[in-house]
Structures are given as C-alpha cells and as structure tokens.
Short mmCIF file of C-alpha atoms in Angstrom, two decimals:
data_model
loop_
_atom_site.label_atom_id
_atom_site.label_comp_id
_atom_site.label_asym_id
_atom_site.label_seq_id
_atom_site.Cartn_x
_atom_site.Cartn_y
_atom_site.Cartn_z
CA MET A 1 32.99 53.92 77.49
CA THR A 2 34.38 57.17 78.26
CA SER A 3 33.05 60.53 76.34
CA LYS A 4 36.20 60.71 74.19
CA ASN A 5 35.44 57.10 72.95
CA ILE A 6 31.74 58.29 72.05
CA ILE A 7 33.20 61.23 70.04
CA GLU A 8 35.76 59.22 68.33
CA LEU A 9 32.66 56.22 67.55
CA ILE A 10 30.81 59.77 66.18
CA ILE A 11 33.81 60.82 64.21
CA ILE A 12 33.73 57.48 62.55
CA ILE A 13 30.46 57.09 61.65
CA ILE A 14 30.33 60.25 59.67
CA GLY A 15 33.64 59.17 58.10
CA ILE A 16 31.60 56.35 56.85
CA GLY A 17 28.83 58.45 55.64
CA MET A 18 31.26 60.52 53.94
CA SER A 19 32.83 57.79 52.45
CA ALA A 20 29.55 56.46 50.90
CA PHE A 21 28.68 60.22 49.56
CA PHE A 22 32.49 60.56 47.58
CA SER A 23 31.92 56.84 46.51
CA SER A 24 28.07 57.19 45.27
CA SER A 25 28.97 60.47 43.71
CA GLU A 26 31.84 59.61 41.90
CA THR A 27 29.44 56.55 40.40
CA ALA A 28 26.81 59.02 39.61
CA MET A 29 27.94 61.63 38.04
CA THR A 30 30.59 59.57 35.84
CA SER A 31 27.99 57.04 34.29
CA THR A 32 25.40 60.05 33.71
CA SER A 33 25.13 60.58 29.88
CA SER A 34 25.73 63.62 28.57
CA LEU A 35 23.13 63.64 26.47
CA LYS A 36 20.58 62.49 29.18
CA LEU A 37 22.52 65.80 30.89
CA ARG A 38 21.96 68.30 27.86
CA GLN A 39 18.00 67.24 28.16
CA LEU A 40 17.69 67.63 31.74
CA GLU A 41 19.48 71.52 31.05
CA LYS A 42 17.29 72.08 28.23
CA ASN A 43 13.98 71.17 30.68
CA LYS A 44 15.94 73.58 33.50
CA VAL A 45 16.31 71.06 35.93
CA LYS A 46 17.78 71.97 39.47
CA ASN A 47 21.39 71.75 39.48
CA ALA A 48 21.61 70.34 36.06
CA SER A 49 23.77 73.62 34.72
CA LEU A 50 25.91 72.84 37.67
CA LEU A 51 26.41 69.08 36.84
CA ARG A 52 27.63 69.93 33.52
CA LYS A 53 30.17 72.73 34.42
CA LEU A 54 31.71 69.91 36.73
CA LEU A 55 31.59 67.30 34.10
CA ASP A 56 33.55 69.74 31.56
CA ASP A 57 36.57 69.37 33.92
CA ILE A 58 36.23 65.61 34.37
CA LYS A 59 39.98 65.12 35.37
CA HIS A 60 39.55 68.10 38.24
CA LEU A 61 36.44 66.42 39.31
CA ILE A 62 37.46 62.81 40.19
CA THR A 63 40.89 63.90 41.53
CA THR A 64 38.83 66.37 44.02
CA ILE A 65 36.56 63.08 44.83
CA LEU A 66 39.74 60.70 45.27
CA VAL A 67 41.26 63.03 47.56
CA GLY A 68 38.03 63.58 49.31
CA ASN A 69 37.55 59.94 49.86
CA ASN A 70 41.12 59.04 50.57
CA ILE A 71 41.40 61.64 53.43
CA VAL A 72 38.00 60.57 55.00
CA ASN A 73 39.31 56.98 55.17
CA ILE A 74 42.63 57.88 56.55
CA VAL A 75 41.18 59.97 59.03
CA THR A 76 38.44 57.39 59.86
CA THR A 77 40.57 54.45 59.96
CA THR A 78 43.03 56.56 62.46
CA VAL A 79 40.20 57.35 64.56
CA ALA A 80 38.93 53.90 64.37
CA THR A 81 42.67 52.34 65.24
CA ILE A 82 42.65 54.66 68.44
CA PHE A 83 38.95 53.86 69.37
CA PHE A 84 39.32 50.00 69.40
CA THR A 85 42.60 50.13 71.04
CA ASP A 86 41.26 52.14 73.91
CA ILE A 87 38.69 49.73 74.56
CA PHE A 88 40.16 46.43 73.37
CA GLY A 89 43.81 46.91 73.81
CA ALA A 90 46.67 45.93 71.77
CA LYS A 91 44.65 43.37 70.01
CA GLY A 92 41.89 46.10 69.44
CA ALA A 93 43.97 47.52 66.35
CA VAL A 94 43.70 44.29 64.51
CA LEU A 95 40.27 44.35 65.20
CA SER A 96 40.04 47.79 63.88
CA ALA A 97 41.13 47.02 60.73
CA ILE A 98 39.02 44.29 60.34
CA VAL A 99 36.03 45.57 61.64
CA LEU A 100 36.67 49.15 59.52
CA THR A 101 37.19 47.30 55.91
CA PHE A 102 34.13 45.22 56.14
CA LEU A 103 32.42 48.62 57.09
CA LEU A 104 33.80 50.55 54.42
CA LEU A 105 33.37 47.91 51.88
CA ILE A 106 29.90 47.43 52.47
CA PHE A 107 28.47 50.69 53.57
CA GLY A 108 31.38 53.06 52.23
CA GLU A 109 31.74 51.55 48.49
CA ILE A 110 30.09 48.74 47.25
CA THR A 111 26.29 49.42 48.72
CA PRO A 112 26.27 53.42 47.77
CA LYS A 113 28.09 52.81 43.82
CA MET A 114 25.56 50.17 43.31
CA ILE A 115 22.70 52.65 44.33
CA ALA A 116 24.25 55.38 42.44
CA GLN A 117 24.52 53.36 39.55
CA ALA A 118 20.76 52.70 39.39
CA LYS A 119 19.92 55.88 40.39
CA ASN A 120 22.49 58.15 38.35
CA GLU A 121 20.96 60.82 37.29
CA GLU A 122 18.96 61.94 40.57
CA VAL A 123 22.16 60.89 42.86
CA ALA A 124 24.17 63.26 40.43
CA LEU A 125 22.31 66.01 40.81
CA LYS A 126 21.17 65.98 44.46
CA PHE A 127 25.40 66.01 45.08
CA ALA A 128 26.32 68.40 42.76
CA LYS A 129 25.93 71.24 45.05
CA PRO A 130 28.18 69.63 47.96
CA ILE A 131 30.56 68.20 45.18
CA TYR A 132 31.05 71.71 43.92
CA ILE A 133 31.46 72.95 47.37
CA SER A 134 34.37 70.21 48.09
CA THR A 135 35.84 71.19 44.83
CA VAL A 136 36.35 74.80 46.25
CA ILE A 137 38.01 73.53 49.41
CA LEU A 138 40.18 70.87 48.30
CA LYS A 139 41.63 73.16 45.07
CA PRO A 140 44.70 73.64 46.36
CA ILE A 141 45.44 70.20 47.31
CA VAL A 142 44.03 69.06 44.10
CA MET A 143 46.58 72.03 41.95
CA VAL A 144 49.38 70.12 43.38
CA LEU A 145 48.64 66.84 42.73
CA GLY A 146 47.24 67.76 39.10
CA LEU A 147 50.68 69.17 38.47
CA ILE A 148 52.16 66.04 39.59
CA THR A 149 49.82 63.18 38.14
CA ASN A 150 49.77 65.57 34.76
CA SER A 151 53.80 65.17 34.02
CA ILE A 152 53.58 61.61 34.84
CA THR A 153 50.84 60.68 32.77
CA LYS A 154 52.22 63.15 29.72
CA ALA A 155 55.47 60.23 29.85
CA PHE A 156 53.10 57.32 29.15
CA VAL A 157 50.29 58.91 26.97
CA LYS A 158 50.62 60.91 23.95
CA ASP A 159 48.39 63.51 22.18
CA SER A 160 47.87 60.80 19.37
CA ASP A 161 46.69 58.49 21.74
CA LYS A 162 43.80 60.48 22.48
CA THR A 163 40.36 59.35 20.56
CA ASP A 164 37.18 61.67 19.63
CA ILE A 165 34.62 61.35 22.44
CA VAL A 166 32.16 59.87 20.26
CA THR A 167 32.47 58.26 17.24
CA GLU A 168 30.50 57.20 14.21
CA GLU A 169 30.84 53.28 15.52
CA ASP A 170 29.63 54.40 19.37
CA ILE A 171 26.73 56.17 17.58
CA LYS A 172 25.74 53.19 15.51
CA THR A 173 26.08 50.99 18.73
CA ILE A 174 23.68 53.31 20.54
CA VAL A 175 21.06 52.60 17.89
CA ASP A 176 22.04 48.72 18.12
CA VAL A 177 21.50 49.04 21.66
CA SER A 178 18.10 51.30 21.78
CA GLU A 179 16.86 48.75 18.92
CA GLU A 180 17.60 45.89 21.24
CA GLN A 181 15.87 47.39 24.44
CA GLY A 182 12.98 48.25 22.37
CA VAL A 183 13.54 51.99 22.96
CA ILE A 184 13.27 52.43 18.81
CA ASN A 185 11.87 50.18 15.97
CA PHE A 186 13.66 48.46 13.36
CA GLU A 187 12.51 50.63 10.86
CA GLU A 188 13.71 53.66 12.69
CA SER A 189 17.53 51.61 13.58
CA GLU A 190 17.52 50.62 9.89
CA MET A 191 17.09 54.69 8.77
CA ILE A 192 19.35 55.86 11.32
CA ASN A 193 21.76 53.09 9.78
CA ASN A 194 21.16 54.17 6.24
CA VAL A 195 22.00 57.93 6.93
CA PHE A 196 25.26 56.79 7.45
CA GLU A 197 25.77 54.62 4.50
CA PHE A 198 23.93 57.39 2.36
CA GLY A 199 27.38 59.40 2.53
CA ARG A 200 29.54 56.66 1.45
CA ARG A 201 27.52 55.77 -1.75
CA ASP A 202 28.71 56.93 -5.44
CA VAL A 203 26.14 57.38 -8.13
CA SER A 204 26.65 54.24 -9.58
CA ASP A 205 25.63 52.55 -6.64
CA ILE A 206 21.97 53.22 -6.91
CA MET A 207 21.58 54.11 -10.57
CA THR A 208 19.26 52.42 -12.63
CA ALA A 209 21.86 51.02 -15.56
CA ARG A 210 21.27 51.51 -19.30
CA THR A 211 20.44 47.81 -19.88
CA ASN A 212 16.84 48.46 -17.61
CA MET A 213 16.32 52.19 -19.00
CA GLU A 214 13.17 52.97 -20.21
CA ALA A 215 13.72 55.54 -23.14
CA ILE A 216 12.40 56.51 -26.18
CA GLY A 217 13.89 58.08 -29.57
CA LEU A 218 13.70 61.67 -30.83
CA ASP A 219 12.13 60.64 -34.30
CA ALA A 220 9.54 58.02 -32.69
CA THR A 221 6.07 58.17 -34.47
CA LYS A 222 2.99 59.66 -32.54
CA GLU A 223 1.76 56.09 -32.50
CA GLU A 224 5.01 54.47 -30.98
CA LEU A 225 4.84 57.01 -28.19
CA PHE A 226 1.53 56.36 -27.26
CA LYS A 227 2.45 52.31 -27.36
CA PHE A 228 5.66 53.29 -25.06
CA LEU A 229 3.62 55.58 -22.95
CA ARG A 230 1.10 52.91 -22.55
CA GLU A 231 3.18 50.29 -21.50
CA SER A 232 5.57 52.72 -19.50
CA LYS A 233 5.08 52.67 -15.62
CA HIS A 234 7.24 55.90 -15.52
CA SER A 235 6.36 59.58 -15.52
CA ARG A 236 9.54 61.05 -16.61
CA ILE A 237 11.25 59.15 -19.64
CA PRO A 238 14.27 59.75 -21.12
CA ILE A 239 14.48 61.49 -25.06
CA TYR A 240 17.60 60.35 -27.13
CA GLY A 241 18.76 61.40 -30.72
CA GLU A 242 21.04 58.99 -32.51
CA SER A 243 21.47 56.01 -29.65
CA ILE A 244 20.96 55.78 -26.03
CA ASP A 245 24.04 57.37 -25.59
CA ASN A 246 23.08 60.77 -27.07
CA ILE A 247 20.29 61.81 -24.37
CA VAL A 248 18.67 64.99 -25.61
CA GLY A 249 15.85 65.64 -23.06
CA THR A 250 13.43 64.50 -20.58
CA LEU A 251 9.83 63.69 -21.24
CA HIS A 252 7.43 64.63 -18.58
CA MET A 253 3.62 63.25 -18.59
CA LYS A 254 2.38 66.40 -17.25
CA ASP A 255 3.39 67.96 -20.71
CA ILE A 256 2.26 65.27 -22.44
CA VAL A 257 -1.19 65.78 -20.95
CA ASN A 258 -1.22 69.55 -21.25
CA PHE A 259 -0.11 69.44 -24.92
CA ILE A 260 -3.13 66.74 -25.48
CA ALA A 261 -5.60 69.26 -23.68
CA GLU A 262 -5.02 72.57 -25.49
CA GLY A 263 -5.22 70.50 -28.54
CA LYS A 264 -1.65 70.87 -29.96
CA GLU A 265 0.44 68.32 -32.10
CA LEU A 266 2.46 66.20 -30.15
CA ASP A 267 6.45 67.18 -30.69
CA LEU A 268 9.00 65.49 -29.16
CA LYS A 269 11.95 68.07 -29.42
CA GLU A 270 9.29 70.92 -28.17
CA LEU A 271 8.20 68.69 -25.29
CA ALA A 272 11.82 67.75 -24.22
CA ARG A 273 13.10 69.60 -20.87
CA PRO A 274 17.03 70.11 -20.25
CA THR A 275 18.95 66.73 -19.37
CA PHE A 276 20.60 67.07 -15.95
CA TYR A 277 23.83 64.75 -16.04
CA ALA A 278 25.69 63.18 -12.82
CA TYR A 279 28.84 61.18 -13.24
CA GLU A 280 29.11 57.66 -12.23
CA ASN A 281 31.82 58.07 -8.95
CA MET A 282 29.68 61.46 -8.06
CA ASP A 283 28.50 61.38 -4.26
CA VAL A 284 24.76 60.71 -3.79
CA PHE A 285 24.75 63.68 -1.37
CA ASP A 286 26.11 65.99 -3.74
CA LEU A 287 23.64 64.68 -6.54
CA PHE A 288 21.14 64.69 -3.89
CA LYS A 289 21.44 68.59 -3.88
CA SER A 290 22.40 69.49 -7.03
CA MET A 291 19.22 67.88 -7.76
CA LYS A 292 17.17 70.00 -5.05
CA GLN A 293 18.63 73.22 -5.78
CA ASP A 294 17.96 72.58 -9.94
CA ASN A 295 14.54 71.38 -8.92
CA VAL A 296 15.01 68.28 -11.01
CA SER A 297 14.06 64.75 -9.94
CA LEU A 298 16.02 62.16 -12.89
CA ALA A 299 19.52 62.76 -13.60
CA ILE A 300 21.06 61.28 -16.12
CA VAL A 301 24.34 59.40 -15.30
CA VAL A 302 27.38 59.30 -17.76
CA ASP A 303 30.58 57.27 -17.88
CA GLU A 304 34.18 58.73 -18.15
CA TYR A 305 33.86 58.80 -22.01
CA GLY A 306 30.54 60.53 -21.57
CA GLY A 307 28.53 57.36 -22.79
CA THR A 308 25.25 56.86 -21.02
CA SER A 309 25.70 54.72 -17.91
CA GLY A 310 22.17 54.74 -16.37
CA LEU A 311 19.95 57.40 -15.06
CA VAL A 312 19.03 58.14 -11.13
CA SER A 313 15.88 59.92 -9.85
CA ILE A 314 15.24 61.54 -6.50
CA GLU A 315 13.34 58.48 -5.33
CA ASP A 316 16.33 56.31 -5.69
CA ILE A 317 18.01 58.68 -3.51
CA VAL A 318 15.44 59.08 -0.90
CA GLU A 319 14.81 54.86 -0.93
CA GLU A 320 18.61 55.02 0.24
CA LEU A 321 17.14 56.69 3.47
CA VAL A 322 13.64 55.19 4.10
CA GLY A 323 13.79 51.92 1.88
CA ASP A 324 11.82 50.76 -1.29
CA ILE A 325 9.02 53.12 -1.90
CA TYR A 326 6.14 51.53 -3.81
CA ASP A 327 3.16 52.90 -5.33
CA GLU A 328 0.36 51.72 -7.71
CA TYR A 329 2.37 51.36 -10.87
CA ASP A 330 5.41 49.89 -9.75
CA PRO A 331 5.72 46.06 -10.73
CA GLU A 332 5.53 43.61 -8.08
CA GLU A 333 9.09 42.22 -8.64
CA LYS A 334 11.36 40.87 -5.33
CA GLU A 335 14.88 41.38 -5.44
CA ILE A 336 14.95 37.97 -3.24
CA ILE A 337 12.26 34.90 -3.43
CA LYS A 338 12.99 32.77 -0.90
CA ILE A 339 12.20 28.87 -1.73
CA ASN A 340 13.26 27.42 1.42
CA ASP A 341 15.44 27.75 4.27
CA TYR A 342 18.47 27.21 2.27
CA GLU A 343 17.69 28.32 -0.89
CA TYR A 344 16.98 31.90 -2.45
CA LEU A 345 16.22 33.18 -6.22
CA VAL A 346 17.78 36.34 -6.35
CA ASN A 347 17.72 39.47 -8.79
CA PRO A 348 21.36 39.68 -10.50
CA SER A 349 21.31 43.71 -10.38
CA LEU A 350 20.85 43.43 -6.51
CA HIS A 351 23.51 45.27 -4.80
CA LEU A 352 26.32 44.05 -3.36
CA ASN A 353 25.97 45.95 -0.08
CA ASP A 354 22.15 45.03 -0.16
CA PHE A 355 22.75 41.30 -0.54
CA ASN A 356 25.72 41.12 2.20
CA ASP A 357 22.81 43.21 4.41
CA TYR A 358 20.16 40.64 3.60
CA PHE A 359 22.19 37.18 3.73
CA LYS A 360 24.67 38.49 6.52
CA THR A 361 27.28 38.04 4.35
CA SER A 362 31.10 39.57 3.23
CA LEU A 363 31.15 39.62 -0.33
CA GLU A 364 33.49 42.24 -1.39
CA GLU A 365 33.40 43.90 -5.11
CA VAL A 366 35.82 43.11 -7.25
CA LYS A 367 35.05 44.81 -10.49
CA ASN A 368 31.45 45.06 -10.43
CA ASP A 369 29.36 46.03 -7.82
CA SER A 370 25.76 43.65 -8.17
CA ILE A 371 25.74 40.19 -7.14
CA GLY A 372 25.40 39.59 -10.92
CA GLY A 373 28.52 41.14 -11.77
CA TYR A 374 30.22 39.39 -8.55
CA LEU A 375 29.76 35.99 -10.34
CA ILE A 376 31.24 37.33 -13.89
CA ASP A 377 33.94 38.75 -11.71
CA LYS A 378 34.47 35.29 -10.31
CA LEU A 379 33.84 33.38 -13.29
CA ASP A 380 36.09 35.45 -15.64
CA ARG A 381 34.12 34.94 -18.63
CA LEU A 382 30.22 35.59 -19.97
CA PRO A 383 28.11 33.09 -17.90
CA LYS A 384 25.84 30.57 -19.24
CA GLU A 385 22.95 28.84 -17.83
CA LYS A 386 23.87 26.64 -14.87
CA ASP A 387 27.34 28.22 -14.28
CA THR A 388 27.97 27.66 -10.73
CA VAL A 389 30.36 29.64 -8.33
CA ARG A 390 31.21 28.46 -4.27
CA VAL A 391 31.67 31.14 -2.00
CA ASP A 392 32.65 29.45 1.45
CA LYS A 393 29.47 27.62 2.38
CA MET A 394 27.13 29.06 -0.44
CA VAL A 395 26.63 28.32 -4.29
CA ILE A 396 25.72 30.64 -6.37
CA SER A 397 24.30 29.34 -9.88
CA VAL A 398 22.87 31.06 -13.18
CA GLU A 399 19.24 30.27 -13.28
CA LYS A 400 18.02 32.00 -15.91
CA MET A 401 19.64 33.97 -19.03
CA ASP A 402 18.35 36.25 -22.44
CA ARG A 403 21.45 35.57 -24.90
CA TYR A 404 24.18 37.41 -22.72
CA LYS A 405 21.99 39.01 -19.90
CA LEU A 406 21.52 37.39 -16.59
CA ASN A 407 18.01 37.14 -15.58
CA LEU A 408 17.77 35.16 -12.15
CA LEU A 409 20.52 33.81 -9.80
CA ARG A 410 19.83 30.81 -7.54
CA ILE A 411 21.69 31.13 -3.83
CA LYS A 412 21.79 28.07 -2.23
CA PHE A 413 23.32 27.77 1.14
CA LEU A 414 25.49 24.28 2.09
CA HIS A 415 24.49 23.08 5.78
#
C-alpha cells in the first residue's frame, strides 16, 4: 500500500465520519421540540439561541445538511473507488460499491441517526455551531438550489395547502400522550381538555333549569321565609314578583344575618340586590368575564321571550373547568349510579356532553341538550314510566316520573 493509498484511506474514514455528522445533525435538529428549545433558551443553555436561529429557517437548514451530506458521500465514494481499484484492479470498483454502501449505511446513516434520535437535544446543541459554519460556507450553493427547488415546489404546493404549525388537536394529543406516559395525571389532563370545551359552551349548557330553581316570592311572610331558608342549602336565592318569570332581585344570606343581628324587621324588597341577567345562547366565557367585572356570583338566564329559563352561578362556571365542587351543604346526589357492568341509573338532567364523556357514546343533540330531553326527542311525545328508546346497543328507559317530569332513567347496554 502506497502513501497515496494511505491518504485515500484517511479521506474515506473522514468522509464516513462527516456523513455521520450530517445525518445525526439532521435527525437531532428536526426532532428537537420547539417547546423544549424555548425552555433551554430561557435557562440560557449554551448554543440554544444558535439552534433556535437555525430552526427558524428550517428549509435553509435541511438544504444545507443535504448538500453537505451529498458532497461528502460523492467525494468518499469517488476516493473509495480509486482506492479499491488501485489495490484490487478492475474488480475493485464492484468491491468498493459493496463495502462503501455497507459502511455508509451502518456508520454514516443508521447508527448516527438512532443515537441522535435518542439524544436529540444533546446532539443538536453540540452540533449547532459546526452546522451554522456549514450554512455560511455552503450558502451560495444552497441559494441556487433553493431558487430551483422553490420554483418546482410552488408548482405542486399551493399556499392554501399550508396548515398551522400547532393546532388545538395537536395540543390535545400532547396532553393525552403526556397522561399515558405519566407526565401529568388524569385530573390535570381533564382540566386542560375542559379549557378547550369551556369556550364552546353556551349558558344554556350549564344552567340550572327553572324547574330545579329555588326561589321565593316577594310577598312571602316571615314564617314562610324562615321555613324556606331552613330547607334551602344555597346562600343566594332569587326573589320573584308575580311569577318566576318576574325575578326582581337576589337574596343573600349574609344580608339576612346582618338584618337579624341589627334587630331590623326583615323586608325582602329592601334586602333584594339587583338582578344580573344573561341570555341562553350567551358564551360561558363572556358571561364569566361580565360576572367578574360586575362582582356578582349569580345570574338569571332568560329566554328569547324574556321569561326565566334558569340560573347560573360562578360555581357552575368554575365546575366546567375543575369538575364538580362539593361542600358540606351539597346534597349527596349522584348523576350516574352503577348497578352492574351493563346497567346504570342516570339523572335525566345530565347534559349530553357529560353523558357521552362518561359512557364513551356519541349521542347528538336534537332539540334538547340533556339525556332526558334526548329521550323525549326520540319519543316525540310526553314520556311515561317504562317507556324505552333503543340507540345502537343501548336502551334508555324511564324509571321514575313525577307527573310530567322525568325523575330517573335506566341505561342498559346490550351484550
């Protein structure tokens, strides 16, 4: 082996090493999370800002790496062919192709990329500076190739084909995967997903319907008021005039206590605080902001005709984000009671979204948004006890009624 062959061998080894460098750089940098990179920048990790600069122009970065890798591979292949031909003669060309393909695949492509994938942040930060130098050196070639490839790409890809870098579904997927991997727990995952649903809910979706409202008449006697307050578990009570459709104010328990402590005669009209109104189709988030701004914790929901449709409290809104909040005065009523693996008792007022979330079903709202309303929509008449509706492999039946009001439903899954 001559000194010329030794130099050729050194060039081949360096070429395989350079190929490994470019291959691992591409994998490491393209797989580095932009969120993680922001954290690294925030913590002032070395080369993090330079890596961010490279990734900001990802097209230029990838083109530079591909150009560098191809130049290295072509030079290495050419030198290897000369080297093997000098030593083995004519058959050296074939031998060169076989040996170099094997070496480049193992040591120049597959192994470096697997290592870079496993240690992407470490490799990306380590190679950021040499790759930046490569972008400067290869800039003229990359610019020419960029002009050619961009013109070809525009012929096949329209601007309308471009999508957002991060979508809502992407974030939900990240949350789901994080929960599966144990990064966040179920409660945290549920709360994050509730934030997305929060902005889509109308007031009618979370309000307490007028049939379930606790309210007292303005003309109630002292004895009626005290009896009502003993039985009520709420600290704020709507006061109505001629009917429930004429809410004249809100009664606060704290005000009553103050009146009693001061020895004053109870007067509901004097005690009543102004009513805060909201419409059924109002966005929950907008209502939340308005209630915070006006410093109120209870809103009366009215329909399109001005009649009382229900009420919403700040607690109802917060529960949309964090789940049900119970205190020592809340009745221990469960929305869903499991009988066995196939049968359940369900509160008819349970919202369809909550029903679908619990049972992993996909019932769609027709006219009403509760599971009881869904059954009525399917029956298309007033229900009576033992009425049933079958939906796919699920049977919804009326378990209890109070005159015309649904009190309890039974859900049975066929198997």
